[in-house]
Short mmCIF file of C-alpha atoms and ligand atoms in Angstrom, two decimals:
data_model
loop_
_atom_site.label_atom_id
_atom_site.label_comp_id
_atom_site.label_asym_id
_atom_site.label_seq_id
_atom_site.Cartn_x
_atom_site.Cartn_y
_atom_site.Cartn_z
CA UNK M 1 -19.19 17.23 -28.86
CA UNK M 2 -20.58 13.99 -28.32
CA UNK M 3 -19.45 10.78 -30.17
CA UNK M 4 -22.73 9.45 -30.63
CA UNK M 5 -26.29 10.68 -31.71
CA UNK M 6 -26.82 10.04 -35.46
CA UNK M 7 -30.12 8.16 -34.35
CA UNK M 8 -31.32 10.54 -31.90
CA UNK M 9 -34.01 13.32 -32.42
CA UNK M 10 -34.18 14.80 -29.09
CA UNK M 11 -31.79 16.67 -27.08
CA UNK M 12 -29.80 15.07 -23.34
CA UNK M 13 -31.59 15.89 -20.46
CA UNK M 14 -29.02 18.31 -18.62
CA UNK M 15 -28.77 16.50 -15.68
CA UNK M 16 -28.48 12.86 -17.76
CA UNK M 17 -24.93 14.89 -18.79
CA UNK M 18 -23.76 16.13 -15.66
CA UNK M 19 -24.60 12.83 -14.08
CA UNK M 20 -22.80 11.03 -16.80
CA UNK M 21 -19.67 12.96 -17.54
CA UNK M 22 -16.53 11.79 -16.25
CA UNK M 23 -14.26 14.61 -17.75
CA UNK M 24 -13.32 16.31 -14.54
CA UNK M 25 -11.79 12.97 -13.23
CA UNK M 26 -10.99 11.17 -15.92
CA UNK M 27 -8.81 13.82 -17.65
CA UNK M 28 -5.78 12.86 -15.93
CA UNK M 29 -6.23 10.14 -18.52
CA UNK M 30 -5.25 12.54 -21.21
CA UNK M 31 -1.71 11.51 -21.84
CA UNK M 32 -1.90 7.97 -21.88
CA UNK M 33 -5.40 8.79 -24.39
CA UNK M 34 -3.75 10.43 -26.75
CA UNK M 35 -0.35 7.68 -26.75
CA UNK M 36 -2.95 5.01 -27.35
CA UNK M 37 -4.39 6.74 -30.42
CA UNK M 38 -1.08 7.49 -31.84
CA UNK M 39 -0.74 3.84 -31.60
CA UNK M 40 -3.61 2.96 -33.36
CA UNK M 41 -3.17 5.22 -35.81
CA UNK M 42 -0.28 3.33 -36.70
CA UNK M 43 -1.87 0.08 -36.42
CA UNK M 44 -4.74 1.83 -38.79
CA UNK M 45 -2.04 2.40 -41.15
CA UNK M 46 -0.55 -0.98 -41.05
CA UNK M 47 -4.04 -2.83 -41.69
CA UNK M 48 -4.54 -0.62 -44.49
CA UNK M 49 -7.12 1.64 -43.32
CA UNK M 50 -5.30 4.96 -43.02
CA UNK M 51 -2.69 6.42 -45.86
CA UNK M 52 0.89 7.22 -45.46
CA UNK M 53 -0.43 11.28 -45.50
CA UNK M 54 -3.41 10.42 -43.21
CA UNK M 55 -1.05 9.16 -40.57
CA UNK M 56 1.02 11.84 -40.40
CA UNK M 57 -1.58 14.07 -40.31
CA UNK M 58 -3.30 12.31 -37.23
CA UNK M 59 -0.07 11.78 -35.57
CA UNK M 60 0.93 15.34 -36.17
CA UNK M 61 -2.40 16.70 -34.41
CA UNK M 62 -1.64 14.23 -31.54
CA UNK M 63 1.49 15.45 -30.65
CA UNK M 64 0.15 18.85 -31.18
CA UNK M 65 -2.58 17.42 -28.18
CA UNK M 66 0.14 16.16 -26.42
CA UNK M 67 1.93 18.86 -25.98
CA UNK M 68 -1.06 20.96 -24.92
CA UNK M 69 -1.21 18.17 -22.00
CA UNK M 70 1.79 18.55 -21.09
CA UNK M 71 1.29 22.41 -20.48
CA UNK M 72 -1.54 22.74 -19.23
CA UNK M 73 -3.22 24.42 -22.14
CA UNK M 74 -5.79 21.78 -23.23
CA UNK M 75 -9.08 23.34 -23.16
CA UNK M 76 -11.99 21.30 -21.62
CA UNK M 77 -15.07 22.08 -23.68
CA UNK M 78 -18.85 22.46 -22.79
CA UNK M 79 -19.92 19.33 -24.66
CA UNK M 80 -16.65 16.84 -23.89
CA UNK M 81 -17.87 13.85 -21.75
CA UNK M 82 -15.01 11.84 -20.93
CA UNK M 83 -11.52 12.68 -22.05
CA UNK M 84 -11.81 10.80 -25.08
CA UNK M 85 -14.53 12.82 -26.31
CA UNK M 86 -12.24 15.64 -25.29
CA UNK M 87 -8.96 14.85 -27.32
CA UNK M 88 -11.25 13.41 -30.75
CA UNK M 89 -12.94 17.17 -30.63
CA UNK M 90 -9.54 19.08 -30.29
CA UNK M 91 -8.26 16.21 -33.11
CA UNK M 92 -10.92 17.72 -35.01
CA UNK M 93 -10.09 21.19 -34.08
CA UNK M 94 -6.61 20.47 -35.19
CA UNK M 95 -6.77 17.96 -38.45
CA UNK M 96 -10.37 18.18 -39.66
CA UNK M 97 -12.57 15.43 -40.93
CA UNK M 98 -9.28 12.76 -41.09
CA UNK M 99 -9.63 12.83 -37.58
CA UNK M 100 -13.07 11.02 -37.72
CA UNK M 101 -11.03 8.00 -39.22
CA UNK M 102 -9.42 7.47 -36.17
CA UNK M 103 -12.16 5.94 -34.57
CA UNK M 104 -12.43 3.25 -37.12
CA UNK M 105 -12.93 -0.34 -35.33
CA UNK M 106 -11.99 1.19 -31.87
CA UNK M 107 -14.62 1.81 -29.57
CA UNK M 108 -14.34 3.56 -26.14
CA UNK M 109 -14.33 0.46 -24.22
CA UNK M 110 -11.37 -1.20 -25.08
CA UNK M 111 -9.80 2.59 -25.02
CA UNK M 112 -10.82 3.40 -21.84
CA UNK M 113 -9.79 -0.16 -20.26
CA UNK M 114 -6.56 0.62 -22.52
CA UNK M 115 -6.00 3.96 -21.07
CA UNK M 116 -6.30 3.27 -17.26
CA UNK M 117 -3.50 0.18 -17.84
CA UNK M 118 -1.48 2.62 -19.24
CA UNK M 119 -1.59 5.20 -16.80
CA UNK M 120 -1.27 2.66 -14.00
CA UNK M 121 1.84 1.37 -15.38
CA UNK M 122 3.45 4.73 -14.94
CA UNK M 123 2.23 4.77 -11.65
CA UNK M 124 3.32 1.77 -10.24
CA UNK M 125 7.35 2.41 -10.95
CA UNK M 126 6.61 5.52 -8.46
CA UNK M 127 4.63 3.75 -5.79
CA UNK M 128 7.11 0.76 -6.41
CA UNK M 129 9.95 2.98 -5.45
CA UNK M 130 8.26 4.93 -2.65
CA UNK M 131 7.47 1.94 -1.03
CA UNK M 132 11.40 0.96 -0.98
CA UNK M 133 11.66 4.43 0.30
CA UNK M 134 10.06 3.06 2.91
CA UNK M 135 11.02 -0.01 4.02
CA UNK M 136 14.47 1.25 3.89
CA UNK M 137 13.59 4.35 6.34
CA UNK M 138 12.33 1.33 8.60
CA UNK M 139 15.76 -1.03 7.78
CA UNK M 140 17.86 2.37 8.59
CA UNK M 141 16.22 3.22 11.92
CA UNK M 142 16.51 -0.69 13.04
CA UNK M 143 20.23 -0.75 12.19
CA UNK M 144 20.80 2.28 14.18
CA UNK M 145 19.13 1.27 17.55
CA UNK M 146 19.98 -2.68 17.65
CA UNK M 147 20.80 -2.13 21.51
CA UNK M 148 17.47 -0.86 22.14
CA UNK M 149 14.83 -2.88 25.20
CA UNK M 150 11.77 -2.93 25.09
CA UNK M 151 8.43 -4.97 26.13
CA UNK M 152 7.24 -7.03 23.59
CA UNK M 153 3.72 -7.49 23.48
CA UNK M 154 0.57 -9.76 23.00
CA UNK M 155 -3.09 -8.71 23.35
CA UNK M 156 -1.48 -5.14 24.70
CA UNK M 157 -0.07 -6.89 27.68
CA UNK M 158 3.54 -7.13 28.63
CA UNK M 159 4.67 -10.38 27.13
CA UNK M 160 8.14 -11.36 26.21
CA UNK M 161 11.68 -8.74 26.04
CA UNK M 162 12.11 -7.85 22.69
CA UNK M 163 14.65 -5.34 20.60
CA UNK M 164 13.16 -2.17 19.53
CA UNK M 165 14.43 -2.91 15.68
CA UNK M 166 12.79 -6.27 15.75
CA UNK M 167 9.50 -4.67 16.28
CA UNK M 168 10.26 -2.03 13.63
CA UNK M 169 11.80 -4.76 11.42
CA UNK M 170 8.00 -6.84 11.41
CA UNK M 171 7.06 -4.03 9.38
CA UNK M 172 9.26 -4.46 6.77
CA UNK M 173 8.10 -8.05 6.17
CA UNK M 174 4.47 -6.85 5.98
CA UNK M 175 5.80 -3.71 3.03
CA UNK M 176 7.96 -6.43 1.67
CA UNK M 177 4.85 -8.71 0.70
CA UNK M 178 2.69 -5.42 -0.45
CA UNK M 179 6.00 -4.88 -2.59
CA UNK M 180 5.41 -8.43 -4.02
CA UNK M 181 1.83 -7.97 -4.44
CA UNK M 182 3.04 -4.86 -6.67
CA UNK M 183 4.66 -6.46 -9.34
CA UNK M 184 2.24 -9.37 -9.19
CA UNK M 185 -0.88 -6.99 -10.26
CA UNK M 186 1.67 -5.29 -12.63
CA UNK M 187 2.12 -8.46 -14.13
CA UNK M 188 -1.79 -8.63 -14.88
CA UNK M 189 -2.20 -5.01 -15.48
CA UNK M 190 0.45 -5.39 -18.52
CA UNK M 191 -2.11 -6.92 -21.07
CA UNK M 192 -3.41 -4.62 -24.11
CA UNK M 193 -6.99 -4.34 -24.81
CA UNK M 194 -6.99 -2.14 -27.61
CA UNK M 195 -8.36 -3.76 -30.74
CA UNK M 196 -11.11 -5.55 -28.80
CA UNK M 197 -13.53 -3.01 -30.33
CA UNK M 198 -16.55 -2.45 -27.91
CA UNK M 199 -17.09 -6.01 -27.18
CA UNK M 200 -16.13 -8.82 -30.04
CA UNK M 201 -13.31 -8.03 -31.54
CA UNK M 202 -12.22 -5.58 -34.43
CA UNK M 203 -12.74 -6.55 -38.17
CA UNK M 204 -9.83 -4.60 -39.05
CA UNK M 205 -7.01 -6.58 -39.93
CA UNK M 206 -5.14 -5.02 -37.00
CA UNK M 207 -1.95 -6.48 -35.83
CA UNK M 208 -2.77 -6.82 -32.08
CA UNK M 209 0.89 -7.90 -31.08
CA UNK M 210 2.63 -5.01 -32.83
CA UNK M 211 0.23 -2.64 -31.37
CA UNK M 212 0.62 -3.79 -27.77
CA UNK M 213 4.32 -4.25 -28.02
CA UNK M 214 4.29 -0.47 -29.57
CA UNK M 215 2.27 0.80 -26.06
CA UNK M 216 4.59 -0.93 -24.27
CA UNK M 217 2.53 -4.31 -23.44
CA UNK M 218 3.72 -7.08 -23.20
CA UNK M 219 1.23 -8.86 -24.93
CA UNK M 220 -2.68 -8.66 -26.25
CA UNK M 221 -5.48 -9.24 -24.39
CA UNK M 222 -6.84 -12.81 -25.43
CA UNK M 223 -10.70 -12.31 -25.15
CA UNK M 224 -12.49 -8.86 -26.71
CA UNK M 225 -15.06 -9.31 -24.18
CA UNK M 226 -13.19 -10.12 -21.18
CA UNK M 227 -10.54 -7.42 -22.14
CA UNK M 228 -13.26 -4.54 -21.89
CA UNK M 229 -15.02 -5.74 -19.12
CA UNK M 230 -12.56 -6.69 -16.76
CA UNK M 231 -11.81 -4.47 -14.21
CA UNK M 232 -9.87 -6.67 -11.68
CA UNK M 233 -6.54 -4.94 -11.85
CA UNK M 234 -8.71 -1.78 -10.52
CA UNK M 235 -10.10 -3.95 -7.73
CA UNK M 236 -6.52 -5.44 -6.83
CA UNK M 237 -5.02 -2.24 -6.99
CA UNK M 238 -7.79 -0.84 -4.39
CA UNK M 239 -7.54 -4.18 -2.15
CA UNK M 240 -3.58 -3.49 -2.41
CA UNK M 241 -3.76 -0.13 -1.25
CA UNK M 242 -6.24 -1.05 1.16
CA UNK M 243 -4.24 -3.48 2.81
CA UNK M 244 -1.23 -1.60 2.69
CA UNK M 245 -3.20 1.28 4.13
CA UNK M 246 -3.98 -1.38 7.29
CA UNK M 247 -0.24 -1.78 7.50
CA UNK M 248 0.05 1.85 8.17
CA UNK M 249 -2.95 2.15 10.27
CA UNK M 250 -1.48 -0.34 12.69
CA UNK M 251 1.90 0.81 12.22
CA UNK M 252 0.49 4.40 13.27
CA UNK M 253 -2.07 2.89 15.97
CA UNK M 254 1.04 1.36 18.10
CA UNK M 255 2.98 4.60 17.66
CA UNK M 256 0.37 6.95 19.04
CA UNK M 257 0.18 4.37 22.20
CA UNK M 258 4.11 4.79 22.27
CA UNK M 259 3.85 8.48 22.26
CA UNK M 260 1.46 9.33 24.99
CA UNK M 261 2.47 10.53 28.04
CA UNK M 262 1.67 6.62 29.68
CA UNK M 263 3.90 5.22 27.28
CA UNK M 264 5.88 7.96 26.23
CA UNK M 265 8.24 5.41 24.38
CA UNK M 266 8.85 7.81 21.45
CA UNK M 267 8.37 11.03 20.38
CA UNK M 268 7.27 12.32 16.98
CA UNK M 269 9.77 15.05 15.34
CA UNK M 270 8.21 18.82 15.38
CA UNK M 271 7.47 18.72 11.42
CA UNK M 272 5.11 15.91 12.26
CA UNK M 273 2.95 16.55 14.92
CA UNK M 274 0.83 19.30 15.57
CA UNK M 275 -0.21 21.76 18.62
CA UNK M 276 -3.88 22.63 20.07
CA UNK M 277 -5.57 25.54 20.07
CA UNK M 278 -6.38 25.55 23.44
CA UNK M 279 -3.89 23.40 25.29
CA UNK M 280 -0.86 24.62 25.34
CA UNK M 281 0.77 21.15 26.36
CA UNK M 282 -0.38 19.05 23.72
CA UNK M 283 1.82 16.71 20.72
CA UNK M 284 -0.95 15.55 18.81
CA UNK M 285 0.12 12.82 16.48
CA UNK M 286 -2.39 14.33 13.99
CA UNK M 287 -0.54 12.34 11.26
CA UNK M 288 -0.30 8.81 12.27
CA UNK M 289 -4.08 9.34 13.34
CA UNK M 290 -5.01 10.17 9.72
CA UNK M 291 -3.13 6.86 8.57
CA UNK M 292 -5.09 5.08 10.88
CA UNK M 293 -8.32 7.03 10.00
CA UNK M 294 -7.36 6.78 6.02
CA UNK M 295 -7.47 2.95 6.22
CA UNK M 296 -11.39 3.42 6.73
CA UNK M 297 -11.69 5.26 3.42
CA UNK M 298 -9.06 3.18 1.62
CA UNK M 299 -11.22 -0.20 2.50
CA UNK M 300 -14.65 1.22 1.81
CA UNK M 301 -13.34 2.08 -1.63
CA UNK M 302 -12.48 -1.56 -2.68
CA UNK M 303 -15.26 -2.65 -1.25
CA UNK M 304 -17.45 -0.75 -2.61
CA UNK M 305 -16.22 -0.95 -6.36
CA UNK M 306 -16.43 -4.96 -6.03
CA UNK M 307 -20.13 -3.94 -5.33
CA UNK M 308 -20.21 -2.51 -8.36
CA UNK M 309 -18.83 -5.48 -10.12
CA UNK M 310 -20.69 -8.10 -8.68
CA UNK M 311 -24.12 -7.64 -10.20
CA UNK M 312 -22.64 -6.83 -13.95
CA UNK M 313 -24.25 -8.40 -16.80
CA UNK M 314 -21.94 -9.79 -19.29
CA UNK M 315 -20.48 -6.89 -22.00
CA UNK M 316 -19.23 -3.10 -21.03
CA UNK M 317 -21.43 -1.15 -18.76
CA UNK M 318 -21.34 2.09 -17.59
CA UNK M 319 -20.75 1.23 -14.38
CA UNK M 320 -17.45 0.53 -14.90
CA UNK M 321 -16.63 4.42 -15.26
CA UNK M 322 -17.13 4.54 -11.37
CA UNK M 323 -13.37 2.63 -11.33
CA UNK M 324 -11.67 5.71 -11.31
CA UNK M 325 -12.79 8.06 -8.97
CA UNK M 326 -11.92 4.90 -6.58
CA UNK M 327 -8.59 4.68 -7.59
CA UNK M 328 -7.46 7.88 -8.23
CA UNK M 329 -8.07 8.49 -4.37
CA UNK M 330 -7.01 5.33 -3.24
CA UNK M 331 -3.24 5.75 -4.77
CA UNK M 332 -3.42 9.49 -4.54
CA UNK M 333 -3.82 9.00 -0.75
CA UNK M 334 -0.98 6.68 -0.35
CA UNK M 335 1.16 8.30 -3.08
CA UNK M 336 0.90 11.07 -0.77
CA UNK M 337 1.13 8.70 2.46
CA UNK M 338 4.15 6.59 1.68
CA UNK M 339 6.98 8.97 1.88
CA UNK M 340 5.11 11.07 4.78
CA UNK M 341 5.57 7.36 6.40
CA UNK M 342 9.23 6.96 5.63
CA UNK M 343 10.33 10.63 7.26
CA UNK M 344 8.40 10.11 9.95
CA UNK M 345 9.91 6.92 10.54
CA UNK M 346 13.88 8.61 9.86
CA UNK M 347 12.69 11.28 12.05
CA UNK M 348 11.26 9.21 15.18
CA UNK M 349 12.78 10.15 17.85
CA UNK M 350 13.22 6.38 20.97
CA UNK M 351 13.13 7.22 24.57
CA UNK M 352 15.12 4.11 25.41
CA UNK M 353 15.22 4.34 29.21
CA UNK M 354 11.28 4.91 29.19
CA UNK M 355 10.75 1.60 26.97
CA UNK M 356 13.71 -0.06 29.62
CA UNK M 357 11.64 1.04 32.70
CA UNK M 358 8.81 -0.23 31.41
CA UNK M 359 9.91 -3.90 31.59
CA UNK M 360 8.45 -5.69 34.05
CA UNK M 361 9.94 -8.68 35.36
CA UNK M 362 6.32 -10.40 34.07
CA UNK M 363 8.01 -10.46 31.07
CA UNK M 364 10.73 -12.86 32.41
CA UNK M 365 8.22 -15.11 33.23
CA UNK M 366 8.73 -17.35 30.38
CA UNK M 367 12.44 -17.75 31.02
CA UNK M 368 11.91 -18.55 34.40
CA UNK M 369 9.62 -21.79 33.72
CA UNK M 370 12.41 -22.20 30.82
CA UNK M 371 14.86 -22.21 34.08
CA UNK M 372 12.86 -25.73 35.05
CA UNK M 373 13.09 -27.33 32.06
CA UNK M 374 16.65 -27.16 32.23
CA UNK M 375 16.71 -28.45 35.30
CA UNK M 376 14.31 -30.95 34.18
CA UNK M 377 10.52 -29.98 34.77
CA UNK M 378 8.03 -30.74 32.21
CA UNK M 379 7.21 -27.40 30.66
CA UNK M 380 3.66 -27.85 31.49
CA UNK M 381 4.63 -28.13 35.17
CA UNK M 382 6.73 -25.63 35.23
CA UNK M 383 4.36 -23.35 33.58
CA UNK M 384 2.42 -23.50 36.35
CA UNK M 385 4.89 -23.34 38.91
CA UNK M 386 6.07 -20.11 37.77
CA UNK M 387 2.06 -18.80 37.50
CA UNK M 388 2.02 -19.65 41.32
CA UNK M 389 5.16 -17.46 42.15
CA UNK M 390 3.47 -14.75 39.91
CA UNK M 391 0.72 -15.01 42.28
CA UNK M 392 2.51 -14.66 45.45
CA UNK M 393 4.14 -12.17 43.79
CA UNK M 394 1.22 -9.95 43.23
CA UNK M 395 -0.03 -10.87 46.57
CA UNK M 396 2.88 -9.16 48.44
CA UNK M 397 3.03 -6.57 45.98
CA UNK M 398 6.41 -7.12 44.80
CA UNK M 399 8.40 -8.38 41.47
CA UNK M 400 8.99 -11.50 40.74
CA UNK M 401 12.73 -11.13 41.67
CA UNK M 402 12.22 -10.07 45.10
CA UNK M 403 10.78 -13.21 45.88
CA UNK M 404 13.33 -14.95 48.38
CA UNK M 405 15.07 -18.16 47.49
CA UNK M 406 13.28 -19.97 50.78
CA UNK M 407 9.55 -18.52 48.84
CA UNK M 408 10.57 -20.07 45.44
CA UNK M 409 12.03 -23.44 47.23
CA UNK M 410 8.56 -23.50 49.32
CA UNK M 411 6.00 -23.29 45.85
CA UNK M 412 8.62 -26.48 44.23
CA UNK M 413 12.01 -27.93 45.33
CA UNK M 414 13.32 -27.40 41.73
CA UNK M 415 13.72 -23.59 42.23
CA UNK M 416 17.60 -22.86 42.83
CA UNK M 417 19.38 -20.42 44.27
CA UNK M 418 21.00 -19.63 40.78
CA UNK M 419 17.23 -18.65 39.56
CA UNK M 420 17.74 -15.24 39.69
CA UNK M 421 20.11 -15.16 36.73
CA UNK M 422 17.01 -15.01 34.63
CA UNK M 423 16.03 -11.91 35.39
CA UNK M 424 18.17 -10.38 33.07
CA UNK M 425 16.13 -8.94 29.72
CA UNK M 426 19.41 -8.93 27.77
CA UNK M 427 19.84 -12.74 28.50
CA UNK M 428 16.34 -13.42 27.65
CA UNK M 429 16.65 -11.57 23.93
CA UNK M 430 20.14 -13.24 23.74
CA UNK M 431 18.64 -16.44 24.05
CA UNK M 432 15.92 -16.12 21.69
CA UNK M 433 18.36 -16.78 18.43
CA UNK M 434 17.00 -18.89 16.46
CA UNK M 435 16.39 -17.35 12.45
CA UNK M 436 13.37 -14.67 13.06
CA UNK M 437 13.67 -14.68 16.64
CA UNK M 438 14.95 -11.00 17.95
CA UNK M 439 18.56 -11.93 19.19
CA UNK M 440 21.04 -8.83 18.09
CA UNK M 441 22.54 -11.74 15.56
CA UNK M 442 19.22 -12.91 14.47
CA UNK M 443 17.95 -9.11 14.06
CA UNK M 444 21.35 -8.43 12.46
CA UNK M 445 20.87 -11.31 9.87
CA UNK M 446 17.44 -10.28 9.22
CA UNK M 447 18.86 -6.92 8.30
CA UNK M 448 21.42 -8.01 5.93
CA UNK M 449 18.37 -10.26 4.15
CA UNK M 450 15.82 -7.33 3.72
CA UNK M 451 19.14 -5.42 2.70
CA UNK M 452 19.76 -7.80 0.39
CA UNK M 453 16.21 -8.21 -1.15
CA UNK M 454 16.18 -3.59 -1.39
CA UNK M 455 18.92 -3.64 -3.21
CA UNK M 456 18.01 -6.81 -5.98
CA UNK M 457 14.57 -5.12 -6.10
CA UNK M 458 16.47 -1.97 -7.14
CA UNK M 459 18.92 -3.62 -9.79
CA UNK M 460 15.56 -4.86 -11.33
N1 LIG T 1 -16.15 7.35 -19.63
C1 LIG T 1 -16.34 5.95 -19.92
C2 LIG T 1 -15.71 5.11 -18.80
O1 LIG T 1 -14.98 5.64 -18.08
C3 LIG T 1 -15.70 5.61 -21.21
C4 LIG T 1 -16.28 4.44 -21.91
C5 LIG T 1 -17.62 4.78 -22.41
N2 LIG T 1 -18.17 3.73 -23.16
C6 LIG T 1 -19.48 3.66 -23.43
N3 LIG T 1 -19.88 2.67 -24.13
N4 LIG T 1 -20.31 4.55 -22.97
O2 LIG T 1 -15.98 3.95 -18.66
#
């Protein structure tokens, strides 16, 4: 059944339909469809449109709707385009010609831009609390391997000691702020269209406020024609998921370095890697290579529906329907992704004397030219003294420590004997205390904080 065609002779081309439906997607819309029209059937009521009997009746068949929903047993029929078609027809089915009086002043575009806040507000809580999932896997894992070496990095080259939890830890910051961008979209998303009519407002005396508050808005959309044509919560949902996605990639990128048999820094529990068919010694981190390779699909999608935005002429166009085949597979993906994350993460398994081994004493190189200025040498100079005993270093073919006092005292004067105190990774990370820097006290108190900041997220 369509809604329209009173002014139409002919029949749709059959491939205008299938090209134009958007019932096999945009069912999952059904719920928050029909909770919308019980609302409005209210707010009919209240304006004087609908009786006290013709309400009941419509909310009645609603819940009658609703409850096929929620069991699976709603029908899709031959002629429903969207899902809105679909739930006035079985209205119909149920109530008869009341039904029809439902659509009074309400058009499908402020329903539809109604019905995808709605369901994204029930999605959110979940991601919301995945997410913390999450980032408290990655707070967990840091707490329990504080004593844990390791290189730290820049440009993929050994750079500076670091703790193994201060390197998990960065990723909490970076899930903390994608937390934060959460609620701030929520915060936009929770605005009610409905009563915006298809594009300038109803001229039903509708009370707007009521009806929000009833769908659980927190207030009414200000502008009919900005209400049903603005789709930016869809494209900051997909640039949030896209960017969270690139947290994950990376995340996933450095671990499958870490777990090859060069590295072989970690290893990835059984239940999350996978085996070859044809050789018989591999771990393939099949997983964290499909966060990585998800990112590519996660991006394209918000970039590609701001292409579809950006040429829009003013008013609802049917362009907009292609929001939520983007969505639904951006936050299905990392619906999917974020807990998959978090047990991987709890499950992680640190080879702690391969990351020790693998510090050079290149990465001790700071603290050496450090050493000078102590002792009084302009950083700048002793920058480059220390590059030249790197260099006769690398020309004998030895590490930096096994450079004799009497080599050291010939490239400056102001090398001690004492200098070889500094080559001592625990006394380099122990130095480097300052708040954010990865001493075990530093790391510690940046624990306690992203502790602190789970658990007010959770009381709220
Ligand atoms: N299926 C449409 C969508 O998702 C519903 C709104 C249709 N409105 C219209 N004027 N054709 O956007």
């Amino acid at each position: 059944m369509t809604l329209w065609g009173g002014c139409f002779e002919g029949e749709t081309n059959e491939r205008v339909r299938q090209f134009g439906d958007s019932i096999s997607f945009d069912r999952r819309l059904a719920a928050a469809d029909v909770r919308g029209s019980m609302a409005y059937a209210e707010a009919l009521h209240r304006a004087g449109v609908l009786t006290a009997e013709e309400l009941a009746q419509l909310v009645a068949g609603l819940e009658g709707i609703a409850d096929e929903i929620a069991s699976g047993e709603l029908v899709v029929g031959a002629g429903d385009e969207d899902v809105h078609s679909a739930v006035e027809r079985r209205l119909t089915e149920r109530v008869g010609a009341t039904a029809g009086k439902l659509h009074t002043g309400r058009s499908r575009n402020d329903q539809v831009a109604t019905d995808l806040r709605l369901y994204l507000m029930g999605v959110i809580p979940r991601l919301r609390e995945e997410l913390g999932g999450l980032q408290e896997a990655v707070v967990d894992k840091a707490a329990q391997h504080l004593a844990v070496v390791m290189p730290g990095y820049t440009h993929l080259q050994q750079a500076q000691p670091m703790l193994f939890s201060h390197w998990l830890m960065s990723y909490f910051w970076k899930l903390e702020r994608d937390a934060n961008r959460l609620l701030d979209v929520e915060g936009r998303i929770d605005v009610c269209p409905l009563g915006s009519g298809a594009v300038a407002g109803t001229a039903y005396p509708i009370d707007r406020a009521t009806l929000a508050r009833r769908l659980g808005f927190s207030a009414p959309s200000e502008n009919s024609l900005d209400a049903v044509e603005d789709r930016d919560f869809v494209a900051e949902m997909l640039m949030w998921a896209a960017l969270l996605q690139v947290h994950l990639s990376t995340l996933a990128e450095t671990l499958i370095v870490w777990s090859s048999t060069e590295f072989g820094f970690i290893q990835l529990a059984d239940a999350y890697a996978t085996g070859s068919s044809l050789m018989p010694q591999k771990r393939n981190p099949d997983t964290l290579e499909l966060m990585r390779g998800k990112a590519g699909r996660l991006i394209g999608l918000a970039a590609g529906f701001l292409c579809t935005l950006k040429g829009l002429p003013s008013g609802y166009n049917k362009d907009l329907q292609e929001d939520k085949e983007a969505l639904f597979d951006s936050l299905d993906t990392v619906e999917l992704e974020v807990p998959l994350a978090a047990d991987l993460i709890r499950t992680l398994e640190i080879d702690t004397d391969r990351m020790a081994r693998a510090c050079s004493d290149g990465l001790l190189a700071t603290d050496l030219a450090d050493y000078l200025v102590a002792r009084g040498v302009p950083f700048r100079r002793s920058h480059f003294l220390v590059g030249q005993a790197v260099l006769r270093a690398e020309q004998r073919g030895v590490p930096l420590r096994h450079l004799t006092s009497a080599e050291y005292a010939a490239i400056a004067p102001c090398f001690g004997r004492d200098l070889y105190k500094v080559f001592d990774l625990r006394r380099s990370i122990a130095a480097r205390s300052a708040r954010g820097g990865t001493a075990a006290d530093a790391v510690k108190a940046q624990i306690d904080e992203a502790r602190r900041r789970l658990s007010a997220a959770r009381r709220s």
